[in-house]
XYZ file of C-alpha atoms in Angstrom:
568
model
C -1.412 33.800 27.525
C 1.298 36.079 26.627
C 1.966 39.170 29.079
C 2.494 41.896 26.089
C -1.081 40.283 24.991
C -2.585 40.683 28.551
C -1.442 44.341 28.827
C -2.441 45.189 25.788
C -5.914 44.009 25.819
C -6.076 45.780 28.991
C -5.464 49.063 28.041
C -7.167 48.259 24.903
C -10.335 47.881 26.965
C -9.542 50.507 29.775
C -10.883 48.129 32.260
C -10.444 49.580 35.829
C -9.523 47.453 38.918
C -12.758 48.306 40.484
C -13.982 45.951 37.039
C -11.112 43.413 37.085
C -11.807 42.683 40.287
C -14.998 41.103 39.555
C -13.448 38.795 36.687
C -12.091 36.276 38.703
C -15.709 34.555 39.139
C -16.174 34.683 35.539
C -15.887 32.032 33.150
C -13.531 32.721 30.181
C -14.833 32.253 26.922
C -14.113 30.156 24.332
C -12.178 31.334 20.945
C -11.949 28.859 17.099
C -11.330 30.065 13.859
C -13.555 28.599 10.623
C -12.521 26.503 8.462
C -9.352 26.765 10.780
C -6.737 28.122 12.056
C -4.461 27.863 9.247
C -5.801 29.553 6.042
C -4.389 30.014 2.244
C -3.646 33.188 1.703
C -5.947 35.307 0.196
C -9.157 32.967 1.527
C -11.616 33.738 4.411
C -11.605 33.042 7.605
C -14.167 33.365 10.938
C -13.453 33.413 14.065
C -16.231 32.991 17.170
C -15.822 34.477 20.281
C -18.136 32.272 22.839
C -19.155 32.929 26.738
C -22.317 32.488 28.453
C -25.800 33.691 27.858
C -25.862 37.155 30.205
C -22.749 38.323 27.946
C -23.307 42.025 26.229
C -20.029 42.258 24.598
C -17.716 40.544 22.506
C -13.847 42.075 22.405
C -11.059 40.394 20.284
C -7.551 41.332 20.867
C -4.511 40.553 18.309
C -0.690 40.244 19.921
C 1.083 43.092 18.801
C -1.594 45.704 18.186
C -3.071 48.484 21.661
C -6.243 48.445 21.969
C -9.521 45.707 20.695
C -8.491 44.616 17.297
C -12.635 44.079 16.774
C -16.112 44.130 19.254
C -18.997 42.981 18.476
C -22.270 42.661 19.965
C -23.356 38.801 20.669
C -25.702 37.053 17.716
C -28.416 34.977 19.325
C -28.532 33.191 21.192
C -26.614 35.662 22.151
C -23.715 33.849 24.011
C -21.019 34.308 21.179
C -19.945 37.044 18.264
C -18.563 36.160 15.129
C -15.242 38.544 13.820
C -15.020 37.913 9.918
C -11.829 38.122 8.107
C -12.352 38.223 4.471
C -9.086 38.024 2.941
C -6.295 36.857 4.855
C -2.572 37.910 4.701
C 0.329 37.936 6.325
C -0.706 41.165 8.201
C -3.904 39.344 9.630
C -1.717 36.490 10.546
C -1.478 36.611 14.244
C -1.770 35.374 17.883
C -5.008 36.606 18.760
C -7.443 36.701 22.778
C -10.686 37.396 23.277
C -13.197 38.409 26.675
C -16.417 39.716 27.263
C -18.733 41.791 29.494
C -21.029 40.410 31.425
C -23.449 42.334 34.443
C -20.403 40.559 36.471
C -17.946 42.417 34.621
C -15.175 41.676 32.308
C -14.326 37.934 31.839
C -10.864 36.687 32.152
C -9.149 36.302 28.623
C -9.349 33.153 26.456
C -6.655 30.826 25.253
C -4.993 32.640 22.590
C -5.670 31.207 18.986
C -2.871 31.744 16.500
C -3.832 31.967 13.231
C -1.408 31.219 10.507
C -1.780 31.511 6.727
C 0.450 29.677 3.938
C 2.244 31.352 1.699
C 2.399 29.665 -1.875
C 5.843 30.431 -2.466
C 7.030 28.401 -0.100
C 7.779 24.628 -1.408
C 5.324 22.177 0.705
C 7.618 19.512 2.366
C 6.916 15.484 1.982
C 5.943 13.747 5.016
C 7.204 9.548 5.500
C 6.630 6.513 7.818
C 9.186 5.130 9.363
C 9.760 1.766 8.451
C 6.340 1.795 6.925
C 2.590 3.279 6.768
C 1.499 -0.048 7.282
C 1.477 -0.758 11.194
C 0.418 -3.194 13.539
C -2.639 -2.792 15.808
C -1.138 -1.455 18.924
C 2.657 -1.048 17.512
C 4.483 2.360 17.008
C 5.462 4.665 14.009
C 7.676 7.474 13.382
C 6.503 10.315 10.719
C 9.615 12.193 9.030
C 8.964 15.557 7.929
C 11.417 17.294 5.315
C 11.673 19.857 2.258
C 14.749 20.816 0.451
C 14.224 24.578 1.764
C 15.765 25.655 4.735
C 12.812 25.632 7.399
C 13.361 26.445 10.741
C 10.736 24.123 12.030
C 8.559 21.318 10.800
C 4.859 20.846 12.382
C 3.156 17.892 12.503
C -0.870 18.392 12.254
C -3.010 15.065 13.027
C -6.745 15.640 10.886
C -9.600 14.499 12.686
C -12.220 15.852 15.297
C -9.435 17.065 17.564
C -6.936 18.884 15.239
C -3.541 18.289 17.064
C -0.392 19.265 15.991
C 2.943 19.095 17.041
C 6.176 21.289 16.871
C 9.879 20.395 16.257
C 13.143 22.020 15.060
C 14.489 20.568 11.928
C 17.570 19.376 11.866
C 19.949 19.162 8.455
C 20.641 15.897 6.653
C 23.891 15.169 5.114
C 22.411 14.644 1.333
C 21.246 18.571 2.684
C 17.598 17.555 3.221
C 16.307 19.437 6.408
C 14.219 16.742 8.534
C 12.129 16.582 11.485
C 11.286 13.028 13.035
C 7.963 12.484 15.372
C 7.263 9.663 17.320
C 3.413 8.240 16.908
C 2.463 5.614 19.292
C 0.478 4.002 20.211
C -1.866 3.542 17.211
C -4.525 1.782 17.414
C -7.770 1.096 14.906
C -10.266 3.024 17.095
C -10.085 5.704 14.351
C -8.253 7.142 11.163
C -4.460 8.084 11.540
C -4.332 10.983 8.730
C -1.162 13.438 8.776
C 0.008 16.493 7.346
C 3.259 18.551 8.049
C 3.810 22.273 7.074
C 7.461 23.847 7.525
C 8.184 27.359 8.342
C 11.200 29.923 9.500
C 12.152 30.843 12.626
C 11.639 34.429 11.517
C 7.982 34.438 10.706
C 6.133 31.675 12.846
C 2.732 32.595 11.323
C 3.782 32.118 7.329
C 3.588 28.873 6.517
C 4.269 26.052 3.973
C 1.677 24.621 1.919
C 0.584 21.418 3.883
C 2.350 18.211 2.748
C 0.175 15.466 0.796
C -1.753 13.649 3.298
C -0.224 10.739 4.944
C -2.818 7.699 6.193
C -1.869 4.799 8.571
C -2.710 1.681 8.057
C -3.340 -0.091 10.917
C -3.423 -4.341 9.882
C -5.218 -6.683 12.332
C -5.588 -10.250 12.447
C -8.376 -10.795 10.605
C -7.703 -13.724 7.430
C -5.018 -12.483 4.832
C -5.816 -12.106 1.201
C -3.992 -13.559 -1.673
C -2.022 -11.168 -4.270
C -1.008 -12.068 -7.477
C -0.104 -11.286 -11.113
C -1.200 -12.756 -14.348
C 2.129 -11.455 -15.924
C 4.639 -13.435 -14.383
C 7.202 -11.885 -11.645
C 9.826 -10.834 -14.378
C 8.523 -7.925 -16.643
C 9.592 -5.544 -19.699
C 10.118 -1.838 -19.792
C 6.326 -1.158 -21.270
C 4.770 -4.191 -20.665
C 1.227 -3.526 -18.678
C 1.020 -4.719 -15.126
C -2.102 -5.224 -13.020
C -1.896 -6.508 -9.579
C -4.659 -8.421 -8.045
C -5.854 -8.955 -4.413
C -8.618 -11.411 -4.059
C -9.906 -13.374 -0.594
C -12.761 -15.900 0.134
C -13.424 -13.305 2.861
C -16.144 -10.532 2.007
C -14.152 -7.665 2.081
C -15.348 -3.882 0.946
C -11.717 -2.440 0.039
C -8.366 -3.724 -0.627
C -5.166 -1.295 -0.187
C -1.851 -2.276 -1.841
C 1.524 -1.486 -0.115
C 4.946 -1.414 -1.743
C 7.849 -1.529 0.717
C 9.805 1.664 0.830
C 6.340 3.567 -0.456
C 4.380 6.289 1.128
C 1.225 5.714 -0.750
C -1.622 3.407 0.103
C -4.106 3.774 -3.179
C -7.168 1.569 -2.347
C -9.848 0.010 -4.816
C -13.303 -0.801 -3.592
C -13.872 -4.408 -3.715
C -15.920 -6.482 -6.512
C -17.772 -9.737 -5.940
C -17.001 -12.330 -8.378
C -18.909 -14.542 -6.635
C -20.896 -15.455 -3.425
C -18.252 -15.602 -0.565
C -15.184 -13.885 -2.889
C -13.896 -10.358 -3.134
C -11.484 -8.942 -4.760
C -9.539 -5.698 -6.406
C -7.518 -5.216 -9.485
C -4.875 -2.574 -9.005
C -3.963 -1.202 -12.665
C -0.166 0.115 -12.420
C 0.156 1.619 -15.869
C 3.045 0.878 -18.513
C 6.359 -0.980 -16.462
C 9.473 1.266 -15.416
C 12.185 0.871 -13.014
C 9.659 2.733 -10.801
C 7.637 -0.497 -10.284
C 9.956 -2.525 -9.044
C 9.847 -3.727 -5.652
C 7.982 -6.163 -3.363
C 4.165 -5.279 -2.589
C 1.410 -6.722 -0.450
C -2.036 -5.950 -0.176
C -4.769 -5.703 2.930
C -8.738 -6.380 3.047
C -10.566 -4.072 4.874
C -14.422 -3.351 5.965
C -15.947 0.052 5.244
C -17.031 0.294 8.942
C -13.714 -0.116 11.016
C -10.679 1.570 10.678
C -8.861 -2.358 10.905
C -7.418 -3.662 7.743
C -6.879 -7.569 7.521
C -3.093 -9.314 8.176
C -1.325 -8.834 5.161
C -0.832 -11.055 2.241
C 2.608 -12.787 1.275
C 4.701 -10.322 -0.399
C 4.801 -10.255 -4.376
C 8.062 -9.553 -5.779
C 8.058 -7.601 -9.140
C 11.374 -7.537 -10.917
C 11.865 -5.517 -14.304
C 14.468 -6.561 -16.195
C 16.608 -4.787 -19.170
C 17.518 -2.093 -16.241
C 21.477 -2.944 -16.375
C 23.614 -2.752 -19.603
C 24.503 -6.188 -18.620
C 23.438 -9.615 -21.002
C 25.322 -12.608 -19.038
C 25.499 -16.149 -20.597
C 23.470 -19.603 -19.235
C 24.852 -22.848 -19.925
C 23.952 -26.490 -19.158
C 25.942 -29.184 -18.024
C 26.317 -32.469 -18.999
C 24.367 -31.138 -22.029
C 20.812 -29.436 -23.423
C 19.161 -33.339 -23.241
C 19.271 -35.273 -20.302
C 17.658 -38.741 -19.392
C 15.083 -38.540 -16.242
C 17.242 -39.198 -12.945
C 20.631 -37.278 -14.145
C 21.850 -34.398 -12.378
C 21.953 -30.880 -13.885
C 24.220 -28.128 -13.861
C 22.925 -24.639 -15.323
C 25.730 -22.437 -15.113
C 24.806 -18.608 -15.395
C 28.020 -16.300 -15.986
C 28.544 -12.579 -16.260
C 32.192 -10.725 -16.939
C 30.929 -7.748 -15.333
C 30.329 -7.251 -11.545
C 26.789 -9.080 -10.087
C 25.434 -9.594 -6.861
C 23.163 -11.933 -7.733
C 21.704 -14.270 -10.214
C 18.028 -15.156 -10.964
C 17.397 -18.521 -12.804
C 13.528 -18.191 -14.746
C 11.685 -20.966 -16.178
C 9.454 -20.106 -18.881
C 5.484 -20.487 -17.968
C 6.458 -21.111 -14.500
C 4.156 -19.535 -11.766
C 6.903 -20.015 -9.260
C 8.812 -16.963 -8.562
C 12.726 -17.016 -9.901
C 15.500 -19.070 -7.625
C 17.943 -16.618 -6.350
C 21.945 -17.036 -5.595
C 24.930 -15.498 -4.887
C 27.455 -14.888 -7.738
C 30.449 -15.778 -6.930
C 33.785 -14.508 -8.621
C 35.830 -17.208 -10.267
C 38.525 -15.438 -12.637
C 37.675 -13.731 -14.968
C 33.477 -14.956 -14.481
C 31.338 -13.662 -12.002
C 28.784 -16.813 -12.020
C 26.421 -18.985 -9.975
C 25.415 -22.557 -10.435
C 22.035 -23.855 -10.210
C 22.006 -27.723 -9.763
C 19.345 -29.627 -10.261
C 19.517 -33.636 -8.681
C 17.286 -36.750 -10.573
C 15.683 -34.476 -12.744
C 12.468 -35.374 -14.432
C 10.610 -34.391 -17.733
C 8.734 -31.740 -15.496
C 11.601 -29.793 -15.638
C 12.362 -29.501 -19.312
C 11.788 -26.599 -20.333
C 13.686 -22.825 -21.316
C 15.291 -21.401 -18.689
C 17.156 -17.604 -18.896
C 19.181 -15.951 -16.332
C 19.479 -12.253 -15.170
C 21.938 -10.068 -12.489
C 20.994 -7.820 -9.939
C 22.799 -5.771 -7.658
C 22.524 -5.892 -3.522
C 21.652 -2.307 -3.955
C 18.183 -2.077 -6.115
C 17.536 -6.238 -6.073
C 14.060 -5.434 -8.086
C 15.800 -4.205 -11.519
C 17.652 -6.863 -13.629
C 19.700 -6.962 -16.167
C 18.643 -8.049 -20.128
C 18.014 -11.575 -19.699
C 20.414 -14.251 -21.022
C 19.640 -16.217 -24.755
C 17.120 -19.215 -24.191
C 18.377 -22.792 -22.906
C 16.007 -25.644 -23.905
C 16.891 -28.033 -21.300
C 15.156 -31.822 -22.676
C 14.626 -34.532 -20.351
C 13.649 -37.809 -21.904
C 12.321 -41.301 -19.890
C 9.262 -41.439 -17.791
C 8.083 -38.652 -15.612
C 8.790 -39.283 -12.165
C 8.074 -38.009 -8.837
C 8.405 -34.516 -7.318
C 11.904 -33.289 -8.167
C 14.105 -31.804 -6.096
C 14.705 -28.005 -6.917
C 17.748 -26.079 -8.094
C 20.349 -25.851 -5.318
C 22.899 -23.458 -4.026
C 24.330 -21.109 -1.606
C 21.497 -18.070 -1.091
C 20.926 -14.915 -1.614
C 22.166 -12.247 1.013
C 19.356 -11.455 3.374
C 17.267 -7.896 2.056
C 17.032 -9.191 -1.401
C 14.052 -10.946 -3.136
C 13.184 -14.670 -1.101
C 14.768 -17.686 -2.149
C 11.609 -19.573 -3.808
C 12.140 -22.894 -5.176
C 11.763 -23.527 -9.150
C 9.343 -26.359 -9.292
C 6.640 -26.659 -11.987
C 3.296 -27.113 -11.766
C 3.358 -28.886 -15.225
C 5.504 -30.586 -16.898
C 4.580 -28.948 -20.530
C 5.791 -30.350 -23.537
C 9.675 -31.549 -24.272
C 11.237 -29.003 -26.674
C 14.003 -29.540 -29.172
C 16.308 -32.516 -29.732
C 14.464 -34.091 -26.600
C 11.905 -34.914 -28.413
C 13.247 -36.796 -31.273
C 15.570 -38.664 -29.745
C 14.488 -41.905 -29.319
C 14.108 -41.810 -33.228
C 17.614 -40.447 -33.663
C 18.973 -43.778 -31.781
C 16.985 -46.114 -33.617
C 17.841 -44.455 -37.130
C 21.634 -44.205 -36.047
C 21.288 -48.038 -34.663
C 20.148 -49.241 -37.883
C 22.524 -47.502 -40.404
C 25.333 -48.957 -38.152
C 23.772 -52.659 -38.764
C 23.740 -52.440 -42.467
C 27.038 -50.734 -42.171
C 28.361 -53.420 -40.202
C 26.631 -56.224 -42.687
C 27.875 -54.399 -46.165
C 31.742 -54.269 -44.829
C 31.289 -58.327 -43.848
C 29.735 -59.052 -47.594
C 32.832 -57.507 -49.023
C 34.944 -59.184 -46.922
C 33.282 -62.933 -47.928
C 33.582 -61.770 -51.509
C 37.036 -61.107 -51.370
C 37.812 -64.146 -49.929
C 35.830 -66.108 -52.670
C 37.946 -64.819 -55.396
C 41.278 -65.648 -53.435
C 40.271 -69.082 -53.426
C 39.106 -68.984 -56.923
C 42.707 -67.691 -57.994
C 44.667 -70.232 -55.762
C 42.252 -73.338 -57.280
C 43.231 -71.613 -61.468
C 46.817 -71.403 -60.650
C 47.144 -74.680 -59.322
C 45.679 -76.795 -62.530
C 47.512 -73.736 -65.133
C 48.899 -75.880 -67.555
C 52.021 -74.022 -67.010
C 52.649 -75.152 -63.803
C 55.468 -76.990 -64.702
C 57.206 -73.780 -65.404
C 55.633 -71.681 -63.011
C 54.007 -74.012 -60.315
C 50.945 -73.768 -58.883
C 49.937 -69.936 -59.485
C 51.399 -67.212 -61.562
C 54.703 -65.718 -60.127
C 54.803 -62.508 -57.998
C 54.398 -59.334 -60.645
C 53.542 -61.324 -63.752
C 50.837 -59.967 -65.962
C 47.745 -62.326 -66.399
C 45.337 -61.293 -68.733
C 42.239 -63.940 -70.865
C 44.478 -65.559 -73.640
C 40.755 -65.312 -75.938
C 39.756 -62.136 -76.424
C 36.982 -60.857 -79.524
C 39.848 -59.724 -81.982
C 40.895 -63.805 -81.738
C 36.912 -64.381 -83.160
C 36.117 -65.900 -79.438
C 32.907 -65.508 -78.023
C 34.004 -63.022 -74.632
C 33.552 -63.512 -71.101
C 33.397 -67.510 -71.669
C 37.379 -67.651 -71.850
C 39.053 -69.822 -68.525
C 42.373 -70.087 -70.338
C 45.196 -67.723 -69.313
C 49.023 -66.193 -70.631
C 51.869 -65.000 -68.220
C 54.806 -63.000 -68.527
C 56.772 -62.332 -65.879
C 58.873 -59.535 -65.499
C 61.798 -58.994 -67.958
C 60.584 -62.704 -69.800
C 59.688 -63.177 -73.496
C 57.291 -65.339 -74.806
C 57.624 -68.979 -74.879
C 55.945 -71.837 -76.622
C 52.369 -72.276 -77.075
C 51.042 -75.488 -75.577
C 47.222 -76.337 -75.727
C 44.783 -76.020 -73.119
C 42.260 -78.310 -72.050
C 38.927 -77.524 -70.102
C 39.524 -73.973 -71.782
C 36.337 -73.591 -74.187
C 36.456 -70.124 -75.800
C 34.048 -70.267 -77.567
C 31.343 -73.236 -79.773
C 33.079 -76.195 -81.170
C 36.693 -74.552 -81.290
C 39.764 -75.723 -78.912
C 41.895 -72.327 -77.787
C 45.337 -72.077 -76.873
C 47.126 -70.917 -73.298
C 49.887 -68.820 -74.645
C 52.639 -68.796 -71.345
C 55.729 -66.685 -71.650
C 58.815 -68.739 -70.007
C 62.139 -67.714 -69.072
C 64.674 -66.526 -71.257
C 66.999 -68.884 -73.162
């Protein structure tokens, strides 16, 4: 109670001190406004003045103005009056008092009521959690108030049965936000955490901001976690429709979804598959960079203000966000026999933080590592030890950036990586130095499947048989020609030996000489039945003719070997 407001309502109501003196014994009333104490401008508003049955007279007194603002008589039961406001404005806007008279005298004053309305010209501020909406049964929070306009002072209101609110000065941010911070603790599940914050200047206290969209906590317990997943796999396209999916064994009523850095906490009701299941489908609309980020959901009951512990976090990464396309390669090569080690190499000329390595069809989220710079590549190698045909596959790679770890860049061409030989046991996974802590989790890339070999794998083991056996018949056609050859050497050395020239030649027809069949058709021999044989060497003319024997050219007839001897 203000001592301007005090005087005023004093002289407003002439009370003497033969009157006042009697107040002290009586009880002072009670003063609310309806629907509250901060009102739109333009609306209506009510405000009830309340004391005890033997009152006769209702006075209401407003800061700034001598004399009663308003009296009324008391409506029955007759222990409070009612002061209606039917359009309210700045000028109503107010710290206002009320007393009454009683046989006793006049009562003392009531706690003033200040009555604000907003103006809507004035830009409502946001209102945050600090780290998160999402809070632990018994842990703290802090709300952050701020607008872009220059308000003096944020306040904090708390909705519920007891409408509290709290005051602070803002203070000015360097990106040139002004911000207010207020601490919230301890929060427990008892009831509903729901916040609102209004901003106003230090020049007109009573005209407010628009309120702020409401702000709920969620306050987790330990009953079981739920499971979240999504049928689209964790890497998604610019357009591509994503639907998020909390489900538990326990009977739930709701499900909320959380995304880490978010304010908002939309909640589905929950649907019963089946006896014992619930679960929630959370429709997020057409992909953009917007909807990247790492969520988790909560079960709740519609009769307690508890959620459930939360489930394991769900990264969702949207790719195509940086004008980057880096290459994957595979070392020793795209087809591998089960138990060799793999290399995939993924490389980028341009700056990354990070690397992802996806399988295709995997459910496993993609392995994560650290780029590192290796002139002029920025690259990072995923290794894979005794691989088996579980791992055959395509793989593509994408970069990130420390800064926004949820948007990729276009993904690298396909790899078909083919492992032939007999599936083994578990494999080991990918391997490699880690990603920097506040990024997506390191999750190892181990199929569920093994899925069918693609590409060359395939068809090797036909390949090596096909290549074996045209190497065979190679290897038998170049011995063939070989025997041949040496058939007909020995067939020459055995003619030249018995050549009835020998006694001029020797055994075999000199070096260079011409040898050509001595019966040929223009001599009327039958053809390719002729064994006898001329010569000529080299500068030589003919020589005599001397008769051949064993040389039948032809039925009945005796030819001639024609040799050409040296010159006389």
């Amino acid at each position: 109670m203000t001592p301007t407001l005090t005087a005023l309502l004093c002289l407003g109501l002439s009370l003497g001190p033969g009157t006042r003196g009697q107040a002290g014994t009586l009880p002072k009333p009670t003063l609310w406004a309806e629907p509250g104490s901060v009102i739109s401008w333009g609306r209506p508003v009510t405000i009830w003045c309340e004391g005890p049955l033997e009152a006769q007279e209702f006075r209401l007194g407003k800061e700034g103005i001598s004399g009663p603002w308003d009296r009324q008589s008391p409506l029955g039961p007759r222990n409070k009056a009612k002061f209606s406001i039917p359009h309210m404005t700045e000028h109503r806007a107010g710290r206002y008092q009320c007393l009454y008279l009683s046989p006793a005298g006049w009562s003392e004053h009531s706690d003033p009521l200040e009555l604000v309305v907003m103006i809507g010209t004035y830009s409502k501020p946001w209102i945050s959690a600090l780290p998160s909406p999402v809070v632990t049964s018994g842990g703290k929070v802090t709300l952050q108030c701020g607008s872009w306009q220059g308000y003096g002072r944020f306040v904090l209101a708390k909705e519920g049965g007891h409408h509290l609110t709290w005051t602070l000065d803002s203070q000015r941010h360097p990106s040139g936000q002004y911000q207010a911070q207020f601490p919230v603790g301890t929060v427990n599940p008892t009831h509903r955490w729901t916040f609102t914050c209004y901003g106003y200047f230090r020049s007109n206290p009573q005209l407010w901001s628009g309120p702020s969209d409401p702000l709920e906590l969620l306050v987790s317990g330990v009953s079981r976690k739920p499971s979240l997943l999504t049928q689209q796999g964790p890497v998604l396209v610019p357009g591509e429709t994503l639907t998020l999916q909390c489900h538990s064994d326990v009977t739930y009523d709701r499900f909320a979804l959380s995304k880490e850095g978010a304010q908002d906490l939309p909640q589905r009701p929950a649907q019963q598959p089946q006896a014992g299941l619930s679960q929630a489908d959370f429709l997020l609309g057409p992909v953009s960079s917007s909807h990247g980020g790492r969520y988790r959901c909560y079960g709740g009951h519609s009769l307690s203000s508890e959620w459930s512990a939360p489930s394991d976090p769900l990264d969702i990464l949207v790719s195509g966000q940086l004008p980057v396309t880096p290459s994957l390669s595979v070392q020793p090569g795209p087809t591998v026999s089960s138990g060799e080690n793999v290399t995939l190499l993924c490389q980028s000329q341009i700056k990354m933080d990070t690397f992802l390595l996806c399988k295709e069809g995997a459910a496993d989220p993609p392995l994560h590592l650290r780029a590192e710079y290796r002139a002029p590549w920025h690259q990072a190698e995923f290794s894979m030890t005794a691989v088996t045909p579980a791992l055959g596959g395509t793989y593509r790679c994408y970069g990130s950036h420390s800064s926004s770890p949820y948007l990729l860049s276009r993904p690298s061409a396909p790899l078909d990586l083919g492992v032939s030989g007999p599936s083994g046991g578990p494999s080991p996974p990918p391997s490699g130095p880690r990603s920097p802590a506040g990024g997506p989790e390191d999750q190892p890339l181990t199929p569920t499947d093994p899925g069918p070999q693609s590409g060359l794998g395939r068809h090797l083991p036909v390949l090596v048989g096909v290549s074996v056996a045209f190497l065979l018949l190679f290897l038998l056609l170049v011995l063939l020609l070989l025997w041949r050859h040496s058939r007909r050497r020995k067939a020459g050395d055995r003619r030249g030996s018995s050549h009835p020239c020998g006694g001029l030649w020797g055994p075999a027809v000199p070096p260079g000489a011409e040898t050509v069949p001595s019966c040929s058709p223009d001599r009327g021999w039958l053809p390719g039945t002729c064994r006898g044989h001329r010569a000529r060497a080299p500068g030589q003319r003919p020589a005599e003719e001397i008769p051949s024997s064993g040389c039948p050219c032809g039925p009945g007839r005796s030819p001639l070997c024609f040799c050409e001897g040296p010159s006389a």
